[in-house]
Short mmCIF file of N, CA and C in Angstrom, two decimals:
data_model
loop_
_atom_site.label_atom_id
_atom_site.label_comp_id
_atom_site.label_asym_id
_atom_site.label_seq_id
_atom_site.Cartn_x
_atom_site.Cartn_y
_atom_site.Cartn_z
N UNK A 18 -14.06 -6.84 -4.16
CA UNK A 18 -13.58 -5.56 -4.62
C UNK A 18 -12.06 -5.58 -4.61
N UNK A 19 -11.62 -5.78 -5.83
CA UNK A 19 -10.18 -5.59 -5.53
C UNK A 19 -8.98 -4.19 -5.13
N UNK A 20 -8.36 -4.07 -4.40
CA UNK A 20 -8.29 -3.10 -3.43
C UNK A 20 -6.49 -3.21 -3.99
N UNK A 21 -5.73 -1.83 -3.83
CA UNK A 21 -4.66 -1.56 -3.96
C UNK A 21 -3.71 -2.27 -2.58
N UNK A 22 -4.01 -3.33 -2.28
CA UNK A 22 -3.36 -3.64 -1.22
C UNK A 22 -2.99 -5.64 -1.20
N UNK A 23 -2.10 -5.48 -0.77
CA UNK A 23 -1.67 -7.12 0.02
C UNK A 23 -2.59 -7.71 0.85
N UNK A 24 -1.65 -7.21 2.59
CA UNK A 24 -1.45 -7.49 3.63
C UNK A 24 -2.91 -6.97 4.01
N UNK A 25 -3.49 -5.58 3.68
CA UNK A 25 -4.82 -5.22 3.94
C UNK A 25 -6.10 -5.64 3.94
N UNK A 26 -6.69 -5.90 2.69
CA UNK A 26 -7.49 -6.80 2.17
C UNK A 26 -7.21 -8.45 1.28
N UNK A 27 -6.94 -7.86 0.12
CA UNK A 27 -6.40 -8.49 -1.20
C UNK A 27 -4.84 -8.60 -1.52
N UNK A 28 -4.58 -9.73 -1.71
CA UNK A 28 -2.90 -9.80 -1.64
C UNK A 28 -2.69 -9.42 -3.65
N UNK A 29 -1.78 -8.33 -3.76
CA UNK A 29 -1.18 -8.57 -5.12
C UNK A 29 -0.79 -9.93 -5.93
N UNK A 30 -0.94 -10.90 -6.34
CA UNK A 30 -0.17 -12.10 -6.77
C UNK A 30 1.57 -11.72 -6.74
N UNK A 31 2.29 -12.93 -5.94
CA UNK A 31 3.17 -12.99 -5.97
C UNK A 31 3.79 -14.22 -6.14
N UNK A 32 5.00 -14.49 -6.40
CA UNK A 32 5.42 -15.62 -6.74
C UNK A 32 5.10 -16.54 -5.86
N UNK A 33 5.91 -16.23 -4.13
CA UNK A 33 5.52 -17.00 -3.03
C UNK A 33 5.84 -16.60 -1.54
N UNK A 34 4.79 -17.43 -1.01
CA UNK A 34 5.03 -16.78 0.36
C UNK A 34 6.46 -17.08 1.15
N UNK A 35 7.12 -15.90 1.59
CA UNK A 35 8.23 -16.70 2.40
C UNK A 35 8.09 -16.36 3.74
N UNK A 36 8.76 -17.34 4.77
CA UNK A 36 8.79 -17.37 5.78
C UNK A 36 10.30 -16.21 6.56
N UNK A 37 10.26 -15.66 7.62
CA UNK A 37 11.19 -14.90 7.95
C UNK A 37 12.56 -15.45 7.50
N UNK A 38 12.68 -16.57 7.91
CA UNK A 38 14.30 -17.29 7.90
C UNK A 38 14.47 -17.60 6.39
N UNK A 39 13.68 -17.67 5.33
CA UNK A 39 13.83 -17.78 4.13
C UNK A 39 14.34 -16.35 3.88
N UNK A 40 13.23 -15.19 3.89
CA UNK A 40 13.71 -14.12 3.76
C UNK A 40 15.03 -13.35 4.29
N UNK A 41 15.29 -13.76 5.27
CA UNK A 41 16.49 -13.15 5.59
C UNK A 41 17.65 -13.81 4.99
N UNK A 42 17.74 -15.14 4.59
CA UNK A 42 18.53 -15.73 3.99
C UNK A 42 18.35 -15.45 2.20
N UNK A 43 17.74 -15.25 1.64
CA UNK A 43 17.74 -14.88 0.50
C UNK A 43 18.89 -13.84 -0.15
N UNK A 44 19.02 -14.07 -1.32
CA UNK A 44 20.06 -13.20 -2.03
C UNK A 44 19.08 -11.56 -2.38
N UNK A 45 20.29 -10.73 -1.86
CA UNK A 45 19.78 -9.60 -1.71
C UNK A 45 19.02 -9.21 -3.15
N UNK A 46 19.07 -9.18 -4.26
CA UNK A 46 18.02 -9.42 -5.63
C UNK A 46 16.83 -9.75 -5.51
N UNK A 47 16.74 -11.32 -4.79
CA UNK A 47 15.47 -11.59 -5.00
C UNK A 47 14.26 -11.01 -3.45
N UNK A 48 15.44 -10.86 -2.49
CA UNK A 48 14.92 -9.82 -1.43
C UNK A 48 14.05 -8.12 -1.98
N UNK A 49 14.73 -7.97 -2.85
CA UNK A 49 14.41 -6.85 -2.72
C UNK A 49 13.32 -6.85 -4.21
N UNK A 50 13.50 -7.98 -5.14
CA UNK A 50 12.19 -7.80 -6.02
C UNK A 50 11.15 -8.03 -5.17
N UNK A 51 11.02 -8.68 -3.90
CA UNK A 51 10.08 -9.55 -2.84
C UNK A 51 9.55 -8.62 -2.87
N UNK A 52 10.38 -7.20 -2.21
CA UNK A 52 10.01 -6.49 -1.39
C UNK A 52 9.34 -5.41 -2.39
N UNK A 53 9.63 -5.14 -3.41
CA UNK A 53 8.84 -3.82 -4.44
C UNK A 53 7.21 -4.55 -4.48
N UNK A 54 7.18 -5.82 -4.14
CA UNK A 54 5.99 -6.42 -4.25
C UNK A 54 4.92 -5.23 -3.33
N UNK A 55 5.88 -5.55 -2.37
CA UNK A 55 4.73 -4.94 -1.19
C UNK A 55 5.12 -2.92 -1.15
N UNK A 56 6.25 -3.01 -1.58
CA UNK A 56 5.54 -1.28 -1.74
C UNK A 56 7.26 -0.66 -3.29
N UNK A 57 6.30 0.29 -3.65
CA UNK A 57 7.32 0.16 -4.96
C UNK A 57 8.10 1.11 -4.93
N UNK A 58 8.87 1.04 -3.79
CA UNK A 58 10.41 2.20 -3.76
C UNK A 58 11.30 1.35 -3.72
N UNK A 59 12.32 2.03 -5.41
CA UNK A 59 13.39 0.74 -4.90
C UNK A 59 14.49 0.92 -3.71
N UNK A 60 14.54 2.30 -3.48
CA UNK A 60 15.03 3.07 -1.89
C UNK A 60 14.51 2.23 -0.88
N UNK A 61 13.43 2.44 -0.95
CA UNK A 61 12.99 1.17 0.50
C UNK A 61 12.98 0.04 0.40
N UNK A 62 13.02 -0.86 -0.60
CA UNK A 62 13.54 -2.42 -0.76
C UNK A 62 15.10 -2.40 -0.77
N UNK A 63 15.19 -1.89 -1.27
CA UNK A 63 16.93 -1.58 -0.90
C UNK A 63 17.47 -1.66 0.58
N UNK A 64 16.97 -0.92 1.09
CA UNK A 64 17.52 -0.42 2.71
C UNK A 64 16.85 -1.73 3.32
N UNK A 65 15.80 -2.06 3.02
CA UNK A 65 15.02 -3.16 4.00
C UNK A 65 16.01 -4.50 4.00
N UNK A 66 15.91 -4.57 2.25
CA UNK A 66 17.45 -6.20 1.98
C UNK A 66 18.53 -5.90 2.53
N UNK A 67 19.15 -4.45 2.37
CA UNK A 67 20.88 -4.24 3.09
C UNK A 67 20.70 -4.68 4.89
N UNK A 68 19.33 -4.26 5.67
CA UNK A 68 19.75 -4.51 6.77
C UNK A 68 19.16 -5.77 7.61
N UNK A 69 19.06 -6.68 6.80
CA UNK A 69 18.80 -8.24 7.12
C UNK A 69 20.40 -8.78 8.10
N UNK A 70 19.77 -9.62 8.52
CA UNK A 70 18.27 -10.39 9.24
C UNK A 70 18.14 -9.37 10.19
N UNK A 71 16.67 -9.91 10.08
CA UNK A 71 15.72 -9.50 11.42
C UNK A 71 15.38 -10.58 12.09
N UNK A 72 15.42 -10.44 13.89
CA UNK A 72 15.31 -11.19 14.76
C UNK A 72 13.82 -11.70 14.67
N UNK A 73 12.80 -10.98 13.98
CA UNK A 73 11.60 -11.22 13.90
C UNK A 73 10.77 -10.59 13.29
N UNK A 74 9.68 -10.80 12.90
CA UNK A 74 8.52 -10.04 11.88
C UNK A 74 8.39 -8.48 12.36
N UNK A 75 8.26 -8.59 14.25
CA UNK A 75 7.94 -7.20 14.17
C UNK A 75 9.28 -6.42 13.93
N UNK A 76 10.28 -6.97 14.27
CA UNK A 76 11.47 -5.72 13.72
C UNK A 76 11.61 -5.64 12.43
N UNK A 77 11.23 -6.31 11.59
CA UNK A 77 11.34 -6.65 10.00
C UNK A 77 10.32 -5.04 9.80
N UNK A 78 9.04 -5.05 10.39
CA UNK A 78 7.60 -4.31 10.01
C UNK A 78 8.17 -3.14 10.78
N UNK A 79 8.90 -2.97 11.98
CA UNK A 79 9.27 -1.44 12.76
C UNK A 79 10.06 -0.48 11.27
N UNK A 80 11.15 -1.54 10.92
CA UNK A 80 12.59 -1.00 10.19
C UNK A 80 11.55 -0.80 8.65
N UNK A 81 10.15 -1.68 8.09
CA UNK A 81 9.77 -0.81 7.29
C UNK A 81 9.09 0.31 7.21
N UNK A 82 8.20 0.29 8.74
CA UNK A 82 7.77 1.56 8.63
C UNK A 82 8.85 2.86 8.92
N UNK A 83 9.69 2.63 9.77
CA UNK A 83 10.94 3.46 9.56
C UNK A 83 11.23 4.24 8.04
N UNK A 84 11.63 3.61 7.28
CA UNK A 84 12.20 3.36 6.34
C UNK A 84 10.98 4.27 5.40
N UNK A 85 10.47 3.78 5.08
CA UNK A 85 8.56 4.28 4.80
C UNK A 85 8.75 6.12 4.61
N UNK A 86 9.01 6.70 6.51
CA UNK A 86 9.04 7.75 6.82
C UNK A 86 10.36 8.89 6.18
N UNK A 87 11.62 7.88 6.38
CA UNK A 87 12.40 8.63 5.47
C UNK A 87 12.79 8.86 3.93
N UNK A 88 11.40 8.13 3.90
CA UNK A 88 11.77 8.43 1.71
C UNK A 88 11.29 10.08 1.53
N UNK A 89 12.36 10.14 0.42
CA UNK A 89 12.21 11.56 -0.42
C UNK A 89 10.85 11.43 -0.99
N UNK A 90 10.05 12.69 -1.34
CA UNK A 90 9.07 12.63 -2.05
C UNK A 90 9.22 12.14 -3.31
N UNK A 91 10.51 12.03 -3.90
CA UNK A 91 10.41 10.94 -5.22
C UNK A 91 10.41 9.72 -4.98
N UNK A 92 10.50 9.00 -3.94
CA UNK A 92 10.58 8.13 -3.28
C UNK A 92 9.16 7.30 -2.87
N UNK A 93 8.41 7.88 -2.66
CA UNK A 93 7.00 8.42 -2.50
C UNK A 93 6.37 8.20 -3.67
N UNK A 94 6.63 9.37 -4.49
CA UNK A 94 6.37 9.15 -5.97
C UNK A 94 6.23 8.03 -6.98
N UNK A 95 7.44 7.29 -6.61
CA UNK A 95 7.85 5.72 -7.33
C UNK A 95 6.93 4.74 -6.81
N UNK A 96 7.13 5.14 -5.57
CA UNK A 96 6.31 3.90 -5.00
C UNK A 96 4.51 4.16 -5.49
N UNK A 97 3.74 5.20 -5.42
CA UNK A 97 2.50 5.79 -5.92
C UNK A 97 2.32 5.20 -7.34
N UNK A 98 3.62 5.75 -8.09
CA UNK A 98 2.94 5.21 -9.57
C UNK A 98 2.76 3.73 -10.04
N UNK A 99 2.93 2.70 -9.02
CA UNK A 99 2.44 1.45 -8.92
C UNK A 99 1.43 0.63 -8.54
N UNK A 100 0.82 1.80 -7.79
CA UNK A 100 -0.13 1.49 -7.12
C UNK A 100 -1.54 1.48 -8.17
N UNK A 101 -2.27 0.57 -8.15
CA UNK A 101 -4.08 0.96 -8.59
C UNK A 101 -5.08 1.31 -7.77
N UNK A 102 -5.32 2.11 -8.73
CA UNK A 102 -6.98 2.83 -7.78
C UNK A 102 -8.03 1.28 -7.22
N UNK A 103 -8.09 1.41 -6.31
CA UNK A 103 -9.41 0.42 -5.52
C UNK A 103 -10.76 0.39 -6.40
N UNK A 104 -10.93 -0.78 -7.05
CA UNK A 104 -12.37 -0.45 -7.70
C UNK A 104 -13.29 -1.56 -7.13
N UNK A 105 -14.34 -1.38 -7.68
CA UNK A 105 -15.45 -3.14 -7.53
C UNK A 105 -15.64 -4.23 -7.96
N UNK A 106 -16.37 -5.17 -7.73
CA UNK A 106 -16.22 -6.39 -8.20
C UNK A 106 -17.13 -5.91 -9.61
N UNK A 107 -17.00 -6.81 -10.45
CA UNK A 107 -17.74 -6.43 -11.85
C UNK A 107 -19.21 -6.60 -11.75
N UNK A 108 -19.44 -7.34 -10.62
CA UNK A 108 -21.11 -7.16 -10.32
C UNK A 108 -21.96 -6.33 -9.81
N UNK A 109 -21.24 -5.18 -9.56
CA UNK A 109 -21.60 -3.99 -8.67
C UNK A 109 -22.39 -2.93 -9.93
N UNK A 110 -24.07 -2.70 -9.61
CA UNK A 110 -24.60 -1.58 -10.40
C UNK A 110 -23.57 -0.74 -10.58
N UNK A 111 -23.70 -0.57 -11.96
CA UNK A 111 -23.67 0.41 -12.87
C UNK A 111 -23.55 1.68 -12.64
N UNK A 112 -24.22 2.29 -12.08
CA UNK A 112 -24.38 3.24 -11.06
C UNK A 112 -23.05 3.55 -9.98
N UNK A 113 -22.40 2.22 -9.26
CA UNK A 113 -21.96 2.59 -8.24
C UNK A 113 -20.72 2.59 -8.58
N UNK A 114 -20.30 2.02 -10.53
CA UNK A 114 -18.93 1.81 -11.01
C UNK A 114 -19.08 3.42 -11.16
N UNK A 115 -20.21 3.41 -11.75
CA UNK A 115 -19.76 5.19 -12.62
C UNK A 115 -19.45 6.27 -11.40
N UNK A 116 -20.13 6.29 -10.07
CA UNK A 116 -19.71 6.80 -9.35
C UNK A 116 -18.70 6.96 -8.67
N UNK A 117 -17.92 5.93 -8.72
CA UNK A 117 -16.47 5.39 -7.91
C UNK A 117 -15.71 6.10 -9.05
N UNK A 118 -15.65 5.97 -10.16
CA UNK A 118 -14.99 6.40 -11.55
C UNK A 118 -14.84 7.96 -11.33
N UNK A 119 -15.96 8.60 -11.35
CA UNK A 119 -16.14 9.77 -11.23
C UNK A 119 -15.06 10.25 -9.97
N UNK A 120 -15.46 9.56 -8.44
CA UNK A 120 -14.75 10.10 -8.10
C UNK A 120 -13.30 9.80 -7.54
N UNK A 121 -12.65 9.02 -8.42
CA UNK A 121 -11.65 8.83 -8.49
C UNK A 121 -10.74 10.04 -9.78
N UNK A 122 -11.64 9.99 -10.87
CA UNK A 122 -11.07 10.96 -11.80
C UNK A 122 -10.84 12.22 -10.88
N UNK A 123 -11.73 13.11 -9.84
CA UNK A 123 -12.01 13.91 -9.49
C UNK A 123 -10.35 14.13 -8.36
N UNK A 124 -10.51 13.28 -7.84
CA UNK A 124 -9.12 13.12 -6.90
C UNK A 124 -7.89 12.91 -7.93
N UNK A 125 -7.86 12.29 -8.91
CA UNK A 125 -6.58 12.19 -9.40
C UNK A 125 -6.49 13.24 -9.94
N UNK A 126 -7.68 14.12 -10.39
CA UNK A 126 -7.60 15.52 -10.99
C UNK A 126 -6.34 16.40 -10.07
N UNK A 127 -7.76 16.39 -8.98
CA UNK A 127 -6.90 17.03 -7.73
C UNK A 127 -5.09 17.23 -7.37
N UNK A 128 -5.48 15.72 -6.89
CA UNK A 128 -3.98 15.53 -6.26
C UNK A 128 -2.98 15.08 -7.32
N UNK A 129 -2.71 14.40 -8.66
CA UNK A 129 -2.06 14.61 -8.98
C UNK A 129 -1.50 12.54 -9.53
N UNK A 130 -2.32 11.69 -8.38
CA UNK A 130 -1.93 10.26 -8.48
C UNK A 130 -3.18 9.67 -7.76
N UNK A 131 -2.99 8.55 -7.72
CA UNK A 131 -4.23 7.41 -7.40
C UNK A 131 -4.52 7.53 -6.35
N UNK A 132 -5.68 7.34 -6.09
CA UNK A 132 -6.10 7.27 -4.29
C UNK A 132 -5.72 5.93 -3.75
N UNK A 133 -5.26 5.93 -2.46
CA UNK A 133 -4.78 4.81 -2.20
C UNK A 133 -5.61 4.76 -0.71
N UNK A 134 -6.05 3.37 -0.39
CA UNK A 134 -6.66 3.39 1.45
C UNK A 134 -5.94 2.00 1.62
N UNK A 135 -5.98 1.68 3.15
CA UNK A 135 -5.69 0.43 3.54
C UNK A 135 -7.24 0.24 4.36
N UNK A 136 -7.96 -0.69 4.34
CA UNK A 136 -9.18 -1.43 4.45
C UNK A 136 -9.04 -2.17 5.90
N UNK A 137 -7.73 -2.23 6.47
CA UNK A 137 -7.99 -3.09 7.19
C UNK A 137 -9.00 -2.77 8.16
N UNK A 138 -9.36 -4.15 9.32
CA UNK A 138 -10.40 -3.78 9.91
C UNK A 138 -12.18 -3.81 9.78
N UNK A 139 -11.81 -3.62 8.56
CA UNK A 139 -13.11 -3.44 7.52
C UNK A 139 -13.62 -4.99 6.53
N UNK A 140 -14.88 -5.09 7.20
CA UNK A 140 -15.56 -6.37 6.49
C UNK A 140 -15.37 -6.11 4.90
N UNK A 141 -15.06 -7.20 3.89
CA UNK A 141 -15.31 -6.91 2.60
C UNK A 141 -16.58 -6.32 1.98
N UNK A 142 -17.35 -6.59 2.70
CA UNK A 142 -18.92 -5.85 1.99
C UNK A 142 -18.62 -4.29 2.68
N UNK A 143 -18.30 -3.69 3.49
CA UNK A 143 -17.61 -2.18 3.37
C UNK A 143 -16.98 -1.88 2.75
N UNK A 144 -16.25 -2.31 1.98
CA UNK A 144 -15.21 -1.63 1.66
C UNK A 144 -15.84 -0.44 0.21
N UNK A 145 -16.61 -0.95 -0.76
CA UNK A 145 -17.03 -0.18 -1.43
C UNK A 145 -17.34 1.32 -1.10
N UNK A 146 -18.15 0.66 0.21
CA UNK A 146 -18.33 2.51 1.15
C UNK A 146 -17.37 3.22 1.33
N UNK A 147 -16.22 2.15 2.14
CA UNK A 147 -15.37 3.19 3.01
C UNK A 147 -14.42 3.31 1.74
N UNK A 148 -14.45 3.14 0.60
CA UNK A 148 -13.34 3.82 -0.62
C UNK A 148 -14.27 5.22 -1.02
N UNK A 149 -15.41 5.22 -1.28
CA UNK A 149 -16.10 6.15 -1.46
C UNK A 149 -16.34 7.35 -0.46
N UNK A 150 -16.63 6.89 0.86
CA UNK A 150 -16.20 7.54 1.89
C UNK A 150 -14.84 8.39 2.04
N UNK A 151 -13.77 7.44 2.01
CA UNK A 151 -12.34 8.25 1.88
C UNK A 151 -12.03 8.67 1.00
N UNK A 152 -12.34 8.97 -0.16
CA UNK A 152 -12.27 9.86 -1.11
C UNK A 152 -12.96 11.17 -1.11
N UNK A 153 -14.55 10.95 -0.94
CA UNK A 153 -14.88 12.33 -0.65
C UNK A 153 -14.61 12.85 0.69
N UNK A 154 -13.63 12.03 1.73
CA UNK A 154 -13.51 12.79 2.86
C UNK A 154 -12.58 13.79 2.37
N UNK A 155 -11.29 12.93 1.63
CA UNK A 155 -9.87 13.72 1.35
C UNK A 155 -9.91 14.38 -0.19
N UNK A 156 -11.03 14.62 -0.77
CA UNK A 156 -10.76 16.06 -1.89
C UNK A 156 -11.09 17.02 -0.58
N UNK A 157 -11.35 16.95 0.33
CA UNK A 157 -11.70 17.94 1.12
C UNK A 157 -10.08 19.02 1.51
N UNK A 158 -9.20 17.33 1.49
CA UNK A 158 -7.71 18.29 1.80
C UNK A 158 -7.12 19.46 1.38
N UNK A 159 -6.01 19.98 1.93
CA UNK A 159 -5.32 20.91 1.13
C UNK A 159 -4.12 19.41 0.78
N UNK A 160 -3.30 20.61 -0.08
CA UNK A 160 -2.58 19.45 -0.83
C UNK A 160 -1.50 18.53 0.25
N UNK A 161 -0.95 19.43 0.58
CA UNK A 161 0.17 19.14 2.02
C UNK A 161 -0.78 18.27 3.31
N UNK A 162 -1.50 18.53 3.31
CA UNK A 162 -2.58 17.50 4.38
C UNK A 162 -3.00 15.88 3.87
N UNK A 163 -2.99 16.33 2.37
CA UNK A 163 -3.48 14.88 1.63
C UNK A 163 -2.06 13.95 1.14
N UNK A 164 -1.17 14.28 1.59
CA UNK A 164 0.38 14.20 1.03
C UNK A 164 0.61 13.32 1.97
N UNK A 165 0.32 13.88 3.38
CA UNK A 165 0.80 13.21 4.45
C UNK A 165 -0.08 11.98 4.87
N UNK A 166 -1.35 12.18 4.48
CA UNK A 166 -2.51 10.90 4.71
C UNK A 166 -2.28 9.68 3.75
N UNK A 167 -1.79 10.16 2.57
CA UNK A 167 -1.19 9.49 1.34
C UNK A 167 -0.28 8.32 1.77
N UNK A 168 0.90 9.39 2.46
CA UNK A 168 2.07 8.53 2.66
C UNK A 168 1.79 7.59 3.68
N UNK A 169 0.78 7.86 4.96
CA UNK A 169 0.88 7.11 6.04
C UNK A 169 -0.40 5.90 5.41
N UNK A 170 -1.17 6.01 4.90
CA UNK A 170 -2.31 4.52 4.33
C UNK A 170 -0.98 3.81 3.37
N UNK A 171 0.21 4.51 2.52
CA UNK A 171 1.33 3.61 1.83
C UNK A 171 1.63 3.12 2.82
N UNK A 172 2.00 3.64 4.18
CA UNK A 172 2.86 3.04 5.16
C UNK A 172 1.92 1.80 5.45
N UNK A 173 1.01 1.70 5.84
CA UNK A 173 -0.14 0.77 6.29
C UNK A 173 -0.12 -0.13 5.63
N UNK A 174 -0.39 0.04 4.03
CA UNK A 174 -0.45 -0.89 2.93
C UNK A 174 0.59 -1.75 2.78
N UNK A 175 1.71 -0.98 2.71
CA UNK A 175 3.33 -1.82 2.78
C UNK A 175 3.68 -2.83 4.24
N UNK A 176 2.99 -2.37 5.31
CA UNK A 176 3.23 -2.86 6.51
C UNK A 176 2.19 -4.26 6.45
N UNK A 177 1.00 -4.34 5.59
CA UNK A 177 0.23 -5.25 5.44
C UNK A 177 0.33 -6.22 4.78
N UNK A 178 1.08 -5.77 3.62
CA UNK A 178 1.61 -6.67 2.37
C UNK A 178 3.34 -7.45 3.01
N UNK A 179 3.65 -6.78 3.44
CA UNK A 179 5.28 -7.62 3.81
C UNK A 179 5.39 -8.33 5.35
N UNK A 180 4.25 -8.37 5.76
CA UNK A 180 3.45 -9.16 6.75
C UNK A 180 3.23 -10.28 6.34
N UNK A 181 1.96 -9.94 5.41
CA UNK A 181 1.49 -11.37 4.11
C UNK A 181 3.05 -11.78 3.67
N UNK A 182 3.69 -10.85 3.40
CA UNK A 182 4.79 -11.76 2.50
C UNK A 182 5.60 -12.85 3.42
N UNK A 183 5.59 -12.57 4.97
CA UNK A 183 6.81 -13.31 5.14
C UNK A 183 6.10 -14.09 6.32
N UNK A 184 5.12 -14.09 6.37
CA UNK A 184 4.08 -15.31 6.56
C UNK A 184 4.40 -16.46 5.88
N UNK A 185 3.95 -17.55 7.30
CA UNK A 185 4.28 -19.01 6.70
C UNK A 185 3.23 -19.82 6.18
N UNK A 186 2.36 -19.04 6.05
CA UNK A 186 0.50 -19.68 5.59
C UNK A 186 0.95 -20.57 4.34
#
């Protein structure tokens, strides 16, 4: 099931993996296209490349979730309209595409942009559930409740993906 995420489940294709000391040494450009990889504010790839190096992965992952928390809701915004809705593998009844479809239209009705989850934790044969699951949990939201659940699974997602990224696998 390919899933709106990196570091979570499914890595986006990217050029390549870099290692911390690559990344911090990199020219702030290709730092920061690295970084829209894993979440698409150019506000927060920005701030993440200006305050290199990091002594290590987890201060690299503190200063993005930091960073994460103080974006403007256009900020937010930018980064959302990059994102894809989580769907299934193409072998999945018929049935369970049209249902996922449905209620994905139903939420984007709603809220306004794509549903986004981070999976981690979660065996790949769940995940179909728990996207279906978290969707009909959160049309349940008010809008300001689903805003904030929004931003913190981006935070998750971005914290998962620029993990993967600066991994030496």
């Amino acid at each position: 099931m390919p899933v709106q995420n990196r570091g979570c489940v499914t890595a986006r294709p990217t050029a390549h993996l870099w290692d911390l000391p690559r990344f911090n040494a990199a020219p702030a450009p290709e730092a920061e296209a690295a970084l829209l990889e894993c979440f698409g504010s150019h506000g927060w790839a920005q701030r993440l490349a200006a305050h290199r190096p990091y002594p290590d992965v987890e201060a690299l992952l503190a200063a993005a979730d930091e960073a994460v928390y103080d974006l403007s809701p256009t900020d937010h915004a930018e980064a959302l309209a990059v994102e894809a809705s989580p769907g299934l593998r193409p072998d999945a009844p018929r049935s369970a595409h049209l249902a996922l479809a449905a209620a994905h239209a139903e939420y984007e009705r709603k809220f306004g942009h794509v549903f986004v989850i981070c999976l981690d934790g979660y065996p790949p044969a769940e995940h179909p559930d728990q996207v279906l699951a978290g969707i009909r949990a959160r049309l349940a939201h008010e809008e300001e409740r689903e805003r904030a659940v929004t931003a913190d699974e981006m935070r998750r997602l971005a914290r998962g993906r620029l993990s993967a990224l600066v991994s030496s696998r």
